[in-house]
Coordinates of C-alpha atoms in Angstrom, one line a residue:
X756 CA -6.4 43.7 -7.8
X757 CA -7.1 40.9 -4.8
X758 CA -10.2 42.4 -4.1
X759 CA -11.5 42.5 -7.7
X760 CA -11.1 39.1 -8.1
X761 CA -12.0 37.7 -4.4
X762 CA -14.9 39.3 -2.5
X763 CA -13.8 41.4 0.0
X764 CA -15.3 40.1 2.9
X765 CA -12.7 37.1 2.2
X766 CA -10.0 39.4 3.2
X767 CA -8.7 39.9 6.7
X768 CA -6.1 42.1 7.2
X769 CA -5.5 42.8 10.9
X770 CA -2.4 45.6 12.2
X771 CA -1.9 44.6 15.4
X772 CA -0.2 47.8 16.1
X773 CA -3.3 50.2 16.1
X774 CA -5.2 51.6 18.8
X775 CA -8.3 50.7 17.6
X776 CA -7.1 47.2 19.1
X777 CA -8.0 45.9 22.8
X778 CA -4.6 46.5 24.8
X779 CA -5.6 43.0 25.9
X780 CA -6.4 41.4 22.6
X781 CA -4.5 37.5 22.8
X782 CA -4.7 34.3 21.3
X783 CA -8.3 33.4 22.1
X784 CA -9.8 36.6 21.0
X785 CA -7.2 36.3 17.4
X786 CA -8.8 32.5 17.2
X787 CA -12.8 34.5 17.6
X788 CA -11.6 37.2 15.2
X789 CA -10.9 34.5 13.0
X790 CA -14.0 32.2 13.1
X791 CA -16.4 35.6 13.0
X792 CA -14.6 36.4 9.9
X793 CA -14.4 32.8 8.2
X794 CA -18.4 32.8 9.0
X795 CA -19.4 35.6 6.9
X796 CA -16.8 34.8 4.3
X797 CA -17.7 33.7 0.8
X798 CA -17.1 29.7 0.8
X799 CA -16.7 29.7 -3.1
X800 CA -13.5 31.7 -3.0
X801 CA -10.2 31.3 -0.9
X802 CA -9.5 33.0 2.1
X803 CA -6.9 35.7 2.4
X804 CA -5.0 36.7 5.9
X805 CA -2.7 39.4 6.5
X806 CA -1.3 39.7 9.8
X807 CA 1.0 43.2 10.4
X808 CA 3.3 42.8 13.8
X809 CA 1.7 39.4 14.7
X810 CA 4.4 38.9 17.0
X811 CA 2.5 41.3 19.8
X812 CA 0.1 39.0 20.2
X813 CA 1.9 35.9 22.5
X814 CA 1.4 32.3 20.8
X815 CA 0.7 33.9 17.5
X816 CA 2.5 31.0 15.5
X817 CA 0.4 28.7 17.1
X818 CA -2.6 30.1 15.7
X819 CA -0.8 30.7 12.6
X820 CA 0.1 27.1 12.3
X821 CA -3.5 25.8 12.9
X822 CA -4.9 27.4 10.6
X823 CA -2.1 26.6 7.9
X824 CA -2.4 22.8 8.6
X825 CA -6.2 22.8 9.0
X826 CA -7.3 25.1 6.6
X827 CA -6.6 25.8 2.6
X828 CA -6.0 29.7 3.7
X829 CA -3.3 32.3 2.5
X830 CA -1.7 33.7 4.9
X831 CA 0.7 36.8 4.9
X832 CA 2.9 37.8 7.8
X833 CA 5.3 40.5 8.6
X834 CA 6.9 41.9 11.6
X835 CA 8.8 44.0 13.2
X836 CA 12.6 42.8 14.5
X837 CA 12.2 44.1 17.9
X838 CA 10.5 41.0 18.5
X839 CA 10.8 38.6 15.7
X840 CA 13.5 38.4 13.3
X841 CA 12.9 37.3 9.7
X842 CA 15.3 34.3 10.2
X843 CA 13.0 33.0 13.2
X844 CA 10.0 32.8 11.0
X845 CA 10.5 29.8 9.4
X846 CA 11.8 28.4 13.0
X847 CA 8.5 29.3 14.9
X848 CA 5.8 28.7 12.8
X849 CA 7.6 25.2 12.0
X850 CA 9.0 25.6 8.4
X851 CA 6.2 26.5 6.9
X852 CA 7.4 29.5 5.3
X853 CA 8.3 31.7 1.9
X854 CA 10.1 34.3 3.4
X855 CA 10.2 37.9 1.1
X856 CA 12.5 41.0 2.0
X857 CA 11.0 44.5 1.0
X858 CA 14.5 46.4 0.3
X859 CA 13.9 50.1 -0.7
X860 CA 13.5 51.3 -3.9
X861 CA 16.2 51.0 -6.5
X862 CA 17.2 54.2 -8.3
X863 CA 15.9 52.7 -11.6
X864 CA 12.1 52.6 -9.2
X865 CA 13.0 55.5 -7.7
X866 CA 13.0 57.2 -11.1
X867 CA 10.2 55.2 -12.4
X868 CA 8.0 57.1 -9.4
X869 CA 9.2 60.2 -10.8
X870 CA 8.3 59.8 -14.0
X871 CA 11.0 58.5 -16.0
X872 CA 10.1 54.5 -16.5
X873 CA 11.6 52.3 -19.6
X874 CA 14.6 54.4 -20.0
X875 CA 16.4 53.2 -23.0
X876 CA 20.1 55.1 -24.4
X877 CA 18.1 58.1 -26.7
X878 CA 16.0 58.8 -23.7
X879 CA 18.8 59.0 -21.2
X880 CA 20.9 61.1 -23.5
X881 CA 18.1 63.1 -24.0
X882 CA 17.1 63.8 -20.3
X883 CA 20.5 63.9 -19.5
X884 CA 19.9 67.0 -17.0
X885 CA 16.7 65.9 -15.2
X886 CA 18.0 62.4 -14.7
X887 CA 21.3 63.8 -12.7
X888 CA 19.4 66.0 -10.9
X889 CA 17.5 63.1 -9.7
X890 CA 20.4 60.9 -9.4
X891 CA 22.2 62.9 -6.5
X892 CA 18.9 63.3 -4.8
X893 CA 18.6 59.8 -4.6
X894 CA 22.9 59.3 -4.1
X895 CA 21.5 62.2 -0.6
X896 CA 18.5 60.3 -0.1
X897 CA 18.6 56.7 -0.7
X898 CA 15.5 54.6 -1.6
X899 CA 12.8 54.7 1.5
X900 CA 9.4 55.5 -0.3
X901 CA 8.5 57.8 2.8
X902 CA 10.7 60.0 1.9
X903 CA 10.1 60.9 -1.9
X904 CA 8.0 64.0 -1.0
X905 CA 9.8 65.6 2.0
X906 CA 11.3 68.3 2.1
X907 CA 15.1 68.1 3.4
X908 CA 14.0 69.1 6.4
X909 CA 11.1 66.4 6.8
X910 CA 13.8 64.1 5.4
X911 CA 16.2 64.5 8.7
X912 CA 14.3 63.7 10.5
X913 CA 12.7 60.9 9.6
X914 CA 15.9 59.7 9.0
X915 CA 16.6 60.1 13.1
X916 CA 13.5 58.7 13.7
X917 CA 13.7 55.5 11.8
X918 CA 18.1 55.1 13.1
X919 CA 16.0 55.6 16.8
X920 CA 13.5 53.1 15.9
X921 CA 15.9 50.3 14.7
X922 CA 18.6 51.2 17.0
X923 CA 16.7 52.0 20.4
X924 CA 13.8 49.8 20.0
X925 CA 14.7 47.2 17.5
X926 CA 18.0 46.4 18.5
X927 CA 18.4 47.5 22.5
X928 CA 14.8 46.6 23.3
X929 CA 15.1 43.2 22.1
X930 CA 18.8 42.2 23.1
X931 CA 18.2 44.1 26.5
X932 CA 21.5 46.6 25.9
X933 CA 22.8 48.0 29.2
X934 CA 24.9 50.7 28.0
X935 CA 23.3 51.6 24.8
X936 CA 25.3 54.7 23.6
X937 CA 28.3 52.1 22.5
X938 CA 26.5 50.3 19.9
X939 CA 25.3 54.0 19.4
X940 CA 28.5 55.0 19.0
X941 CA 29.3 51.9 16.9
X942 CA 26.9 52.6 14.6
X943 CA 27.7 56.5 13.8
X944 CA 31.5 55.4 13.2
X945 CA 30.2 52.6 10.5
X946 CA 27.9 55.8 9.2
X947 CA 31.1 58.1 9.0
X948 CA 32.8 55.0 7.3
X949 CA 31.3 53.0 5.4
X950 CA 33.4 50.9 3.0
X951 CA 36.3 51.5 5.4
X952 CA 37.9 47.5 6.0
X953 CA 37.9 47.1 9.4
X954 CA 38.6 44.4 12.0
X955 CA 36.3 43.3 15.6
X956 CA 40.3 44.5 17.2
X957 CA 40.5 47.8 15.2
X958 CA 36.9 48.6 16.2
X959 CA 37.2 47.2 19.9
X960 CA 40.5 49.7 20.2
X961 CA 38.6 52.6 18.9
X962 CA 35.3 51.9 20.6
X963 CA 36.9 50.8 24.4
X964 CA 35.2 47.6 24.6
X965 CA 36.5 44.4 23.9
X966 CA 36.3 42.5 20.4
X967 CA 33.5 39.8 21.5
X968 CA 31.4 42.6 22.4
X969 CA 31.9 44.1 19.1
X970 CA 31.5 41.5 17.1
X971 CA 28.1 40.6 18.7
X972 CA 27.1 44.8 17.9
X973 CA 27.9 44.1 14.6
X974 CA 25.6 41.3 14.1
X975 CA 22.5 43.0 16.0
X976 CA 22.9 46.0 13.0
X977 CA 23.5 43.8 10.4
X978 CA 20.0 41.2 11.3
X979 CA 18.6 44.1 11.4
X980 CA 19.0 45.4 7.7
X981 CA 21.0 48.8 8.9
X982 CA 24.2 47.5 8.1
X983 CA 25.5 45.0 5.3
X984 CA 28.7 43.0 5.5
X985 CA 31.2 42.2 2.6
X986 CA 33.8 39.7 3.2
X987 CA 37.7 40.2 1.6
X988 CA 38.3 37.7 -1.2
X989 CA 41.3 36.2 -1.5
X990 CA 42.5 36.6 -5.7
X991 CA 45.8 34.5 -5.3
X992 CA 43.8 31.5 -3.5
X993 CA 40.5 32.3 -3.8
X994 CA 39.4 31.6 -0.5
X995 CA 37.0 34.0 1.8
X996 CA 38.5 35.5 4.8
X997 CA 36.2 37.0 7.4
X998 CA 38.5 38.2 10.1
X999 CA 38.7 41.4 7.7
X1000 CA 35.2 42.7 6.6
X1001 CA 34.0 46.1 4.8
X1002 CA 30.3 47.6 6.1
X1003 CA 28.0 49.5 4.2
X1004 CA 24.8 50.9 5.3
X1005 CA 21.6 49.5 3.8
X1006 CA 20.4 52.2 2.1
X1007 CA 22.0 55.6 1.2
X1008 CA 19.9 57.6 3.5
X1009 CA 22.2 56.9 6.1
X1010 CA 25.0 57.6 4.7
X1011 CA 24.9 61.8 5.4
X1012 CA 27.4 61.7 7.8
X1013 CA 30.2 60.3 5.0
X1014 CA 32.4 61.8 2.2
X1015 CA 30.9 62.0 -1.3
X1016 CA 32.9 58.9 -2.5
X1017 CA 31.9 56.8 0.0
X1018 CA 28.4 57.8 -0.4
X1019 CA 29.0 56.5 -4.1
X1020 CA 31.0 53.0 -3.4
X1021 CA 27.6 52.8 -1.2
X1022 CA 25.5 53.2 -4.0
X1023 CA 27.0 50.8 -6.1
X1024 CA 27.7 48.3 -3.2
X1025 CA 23.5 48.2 -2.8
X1026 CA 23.5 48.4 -7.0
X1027 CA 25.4 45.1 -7.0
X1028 CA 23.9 43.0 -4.3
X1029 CA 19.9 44.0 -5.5
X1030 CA 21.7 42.8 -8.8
X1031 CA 23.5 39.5 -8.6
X1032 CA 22.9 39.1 -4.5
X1033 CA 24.7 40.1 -1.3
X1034 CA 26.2 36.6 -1.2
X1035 CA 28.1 37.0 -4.5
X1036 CA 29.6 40.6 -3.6
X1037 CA 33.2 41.0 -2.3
X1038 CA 36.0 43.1 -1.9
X1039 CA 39.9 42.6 -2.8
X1040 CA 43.2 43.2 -1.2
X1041 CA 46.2 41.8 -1.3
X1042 CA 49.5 41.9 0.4
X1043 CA 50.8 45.2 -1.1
X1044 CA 47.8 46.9 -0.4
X1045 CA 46.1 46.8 -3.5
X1046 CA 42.3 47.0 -3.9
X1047 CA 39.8 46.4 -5.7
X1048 CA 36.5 47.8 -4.0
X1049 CA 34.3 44.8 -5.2
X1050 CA 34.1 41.8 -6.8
X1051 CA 31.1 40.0 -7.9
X1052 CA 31.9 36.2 -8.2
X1053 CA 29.3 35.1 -11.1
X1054 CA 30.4 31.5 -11.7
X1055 CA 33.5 31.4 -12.7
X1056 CA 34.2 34.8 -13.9
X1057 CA 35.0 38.2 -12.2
X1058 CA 32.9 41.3 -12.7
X1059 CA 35.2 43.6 -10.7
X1060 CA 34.2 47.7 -9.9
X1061 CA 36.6 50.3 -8.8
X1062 CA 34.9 53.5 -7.9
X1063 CA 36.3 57.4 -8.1
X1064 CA 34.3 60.8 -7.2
X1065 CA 36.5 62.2 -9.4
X1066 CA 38.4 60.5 -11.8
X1067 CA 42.0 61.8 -12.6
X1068 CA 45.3 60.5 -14.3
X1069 CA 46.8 60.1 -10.7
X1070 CA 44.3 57.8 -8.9
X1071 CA 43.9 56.3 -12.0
X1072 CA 47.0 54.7 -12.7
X1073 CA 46.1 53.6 -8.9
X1074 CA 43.0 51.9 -9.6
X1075 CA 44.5 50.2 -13.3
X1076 CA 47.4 48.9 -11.4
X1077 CA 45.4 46.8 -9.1
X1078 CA 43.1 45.6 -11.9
X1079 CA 46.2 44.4 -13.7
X1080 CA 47.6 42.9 -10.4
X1081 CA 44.2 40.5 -10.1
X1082 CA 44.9 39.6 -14.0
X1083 CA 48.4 37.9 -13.2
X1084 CA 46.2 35.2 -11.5
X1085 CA 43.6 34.8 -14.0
X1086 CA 44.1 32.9 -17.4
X1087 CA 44.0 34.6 -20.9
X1088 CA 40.4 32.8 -21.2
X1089 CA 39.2 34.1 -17.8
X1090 CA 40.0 37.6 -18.6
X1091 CA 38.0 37.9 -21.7
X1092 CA 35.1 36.9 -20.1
X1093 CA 35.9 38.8 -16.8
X1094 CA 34.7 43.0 -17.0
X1095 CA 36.3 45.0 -15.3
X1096 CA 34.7 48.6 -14.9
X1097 CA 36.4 51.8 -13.3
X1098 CA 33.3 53.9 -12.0
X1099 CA 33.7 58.0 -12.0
X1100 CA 31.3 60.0 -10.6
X1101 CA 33.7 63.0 -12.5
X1102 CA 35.9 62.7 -15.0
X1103 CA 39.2 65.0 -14.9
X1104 CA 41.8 64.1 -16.6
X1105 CA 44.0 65.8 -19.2
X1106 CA 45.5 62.2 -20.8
X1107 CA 43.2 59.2 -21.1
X1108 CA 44.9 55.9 -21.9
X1109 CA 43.2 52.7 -20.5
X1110 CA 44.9 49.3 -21.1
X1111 CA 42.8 47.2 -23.0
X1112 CA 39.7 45.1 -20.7
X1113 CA 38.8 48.3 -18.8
X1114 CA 36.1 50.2 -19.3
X1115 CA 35.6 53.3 -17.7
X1116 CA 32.0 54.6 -17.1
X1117 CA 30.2 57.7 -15.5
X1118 CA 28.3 56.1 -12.2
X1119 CA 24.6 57.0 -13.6
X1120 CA 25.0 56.2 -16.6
X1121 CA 26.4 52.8 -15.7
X1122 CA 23.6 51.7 -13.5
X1123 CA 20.9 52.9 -16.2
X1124 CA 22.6 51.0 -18.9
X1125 CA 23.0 47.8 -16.8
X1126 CA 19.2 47.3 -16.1
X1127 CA 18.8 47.0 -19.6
X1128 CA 20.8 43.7 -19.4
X1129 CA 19.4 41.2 -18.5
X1130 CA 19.3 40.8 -14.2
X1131 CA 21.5 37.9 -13.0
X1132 CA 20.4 38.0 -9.1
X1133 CA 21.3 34.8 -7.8
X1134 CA 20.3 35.0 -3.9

């Protein structure tokens, strides 16, 4: 669409990855590059740059900032965190800065690729079959675009080359790891777990290294977008403790090392935060050991999600008790506008007799229905 409306020789789009490139292209020949192309451009239209892994190129923000302050140019940058972390953007190139994350496809654009776009409730009853199929490739195969025409085997291993590429180069590359089979090792154990609660002490104990060291792990997968942390939320108090956190992997393509239901509290876990933002996300437990898996803090009200592979009358009475445990603390007023969903991926049981505030929904057909609400993303 740019290059309908703006010549094409206004647009510069430059991947400093290729091998077409000089291996000894720097800042002086990016400032020629630049002047050669602003010299042939069209004056009566804007100018429009896109720089792909600037960061090999040493100095880039300077140039980058010149040309901002000097010029009335559009310029788009993205790179890889082996070098440059999104959160230093804005620090280099002096604040100048509208930082976008590219997350992977939701399942609602996942199915939209495939096909099955403005789903409304006749449709989804109606393509009940295709649409499951679908929704447990995607609950296998998460969200990454790359992967929407592999076969399983093509899938694996991209799947190990992309955990190589973040963990190897992204993370040990840049942080200079000396033994890098522990945050290796780290990671698989998050993979195997995710949604597990866990502590830097518990970790430290399993791993062998001491709780500093994996605390600081923690945070080089989390900046990088393979990890997510959720914080425990405190329902008598309703203060945020940290010292106990749940992980979850960023995208459910990593999750084939885990159980089916943690595969599904994954789901929903990257369901919620595209939603109503990572920020507002939580999880619940309280003295006794009750949990609720998540909690979405929207204002002042509760939207709280427990989540079952396969729903029966035992392990439901588990998860009711602990919804009914978080109501002692809310008022009468708070609960009615407060939802609280119990999420089955299978439903088995013989007697079904939900207190009155609960609403129990299959998985799929919870997500489809919520995107036709309207989207209350907050961060």
């Amino acid at each position: 669409k740019l290059s309908i409306e703006v010549p094409k020789r206004n647009l510069l789009f430059i991947n400093f990855e290729s091998d077409r490139l000089s291996n000894d292209l720097n800042l002086s020949s990016l400032r020629d590059i630049y002047d050669d192309f602003k010299f042939k451009s069209d004056p009566g239209y804007p100018l429009y740059l896109f720089f792909d892994e600037i960061q090999n190129i040493p100095g880039w923000e300077k140039f980058v900032r010149t040309v901002y302050d000097s010029q009335d140019d559009d310029i788009y940058v993205t790179g890889s965190n082996s070098q440059l972390l999104s959160s230093e953007f804005s620090t280099v190139i002096g604040g100048r800065v509208l930082e976008y994350q590219l997350q992977p496809f939701t399942f609602i654009e996942f199915l939209d690729f495939h096909g099955y776009g403005q789903l409304d409730l006749y449709s989804i009853n109606e393509q009940k079959t295709e649409l499951t199929r679908l929704f447990e490739t995607y609950l296998e195969s998460g969200g990454f675009c790359e992967t929407f025409i592999l076969s399983d085997q093509q899938k694996e291993i991209y799947r190990q080359s992309l955990i190589d590429k973040i963990v190897l180069k992204d993370i040990i590359g840049r942080y200079r790891i000396q033994k890098p089979d522990i945050i290796q090792n780290l990671f698989l154990y998050i993979a195997r777990n995710p949604g597990s609660i866990v502590s830097a002490a518990k970790l430290s104990s399993i791993m062998g290294i001491d709780d500093k060291t994996v605390s600081l792990f923690l945070s080089y997968l989390n900046n990088v977008f393979l990890l997510r942390k959720v914080d425990k939320y405190q329902w008598k108090t309703r203060n945020i403790f940290r010292s106990q956190r749940k992980y979850y992997l960023s995208d459910n393509l990593f999750t084939h090392l885990c159980l089916e239901f943690r595969r599904l509290e994954n789901f929903i876990y990257t369901h919620l935060i595209e939603k109503y933002g990572a920020s507002s996300v939580f999880f619940l437990k309280n003295e006794k050991g009750q949990e609720v898996d998540f909690v979405v803090t929207y204002g002042r009200h509760y939207y709280c999600y427990q989540i079952c592979a396969d729903l029966n009358n035992e392990n439901e009475k588990r998860e009711v008790r602990s919804f009914l445990n978080l109501m002692k603390y809310r008022s009468p007023e708070e609960i009615k506008k407060d939802k609280y969903y119990l999420l089955y991926l299978k439903d088995s049981r013989s007697v079904k007799d939900i207190p009155q505030g609960i609403e129990v929904k299959q998985i799929m057909e919870f997500v489809l229905t919520s995107y036709q609400k309207c989207n209350h993303r907050q961060s």
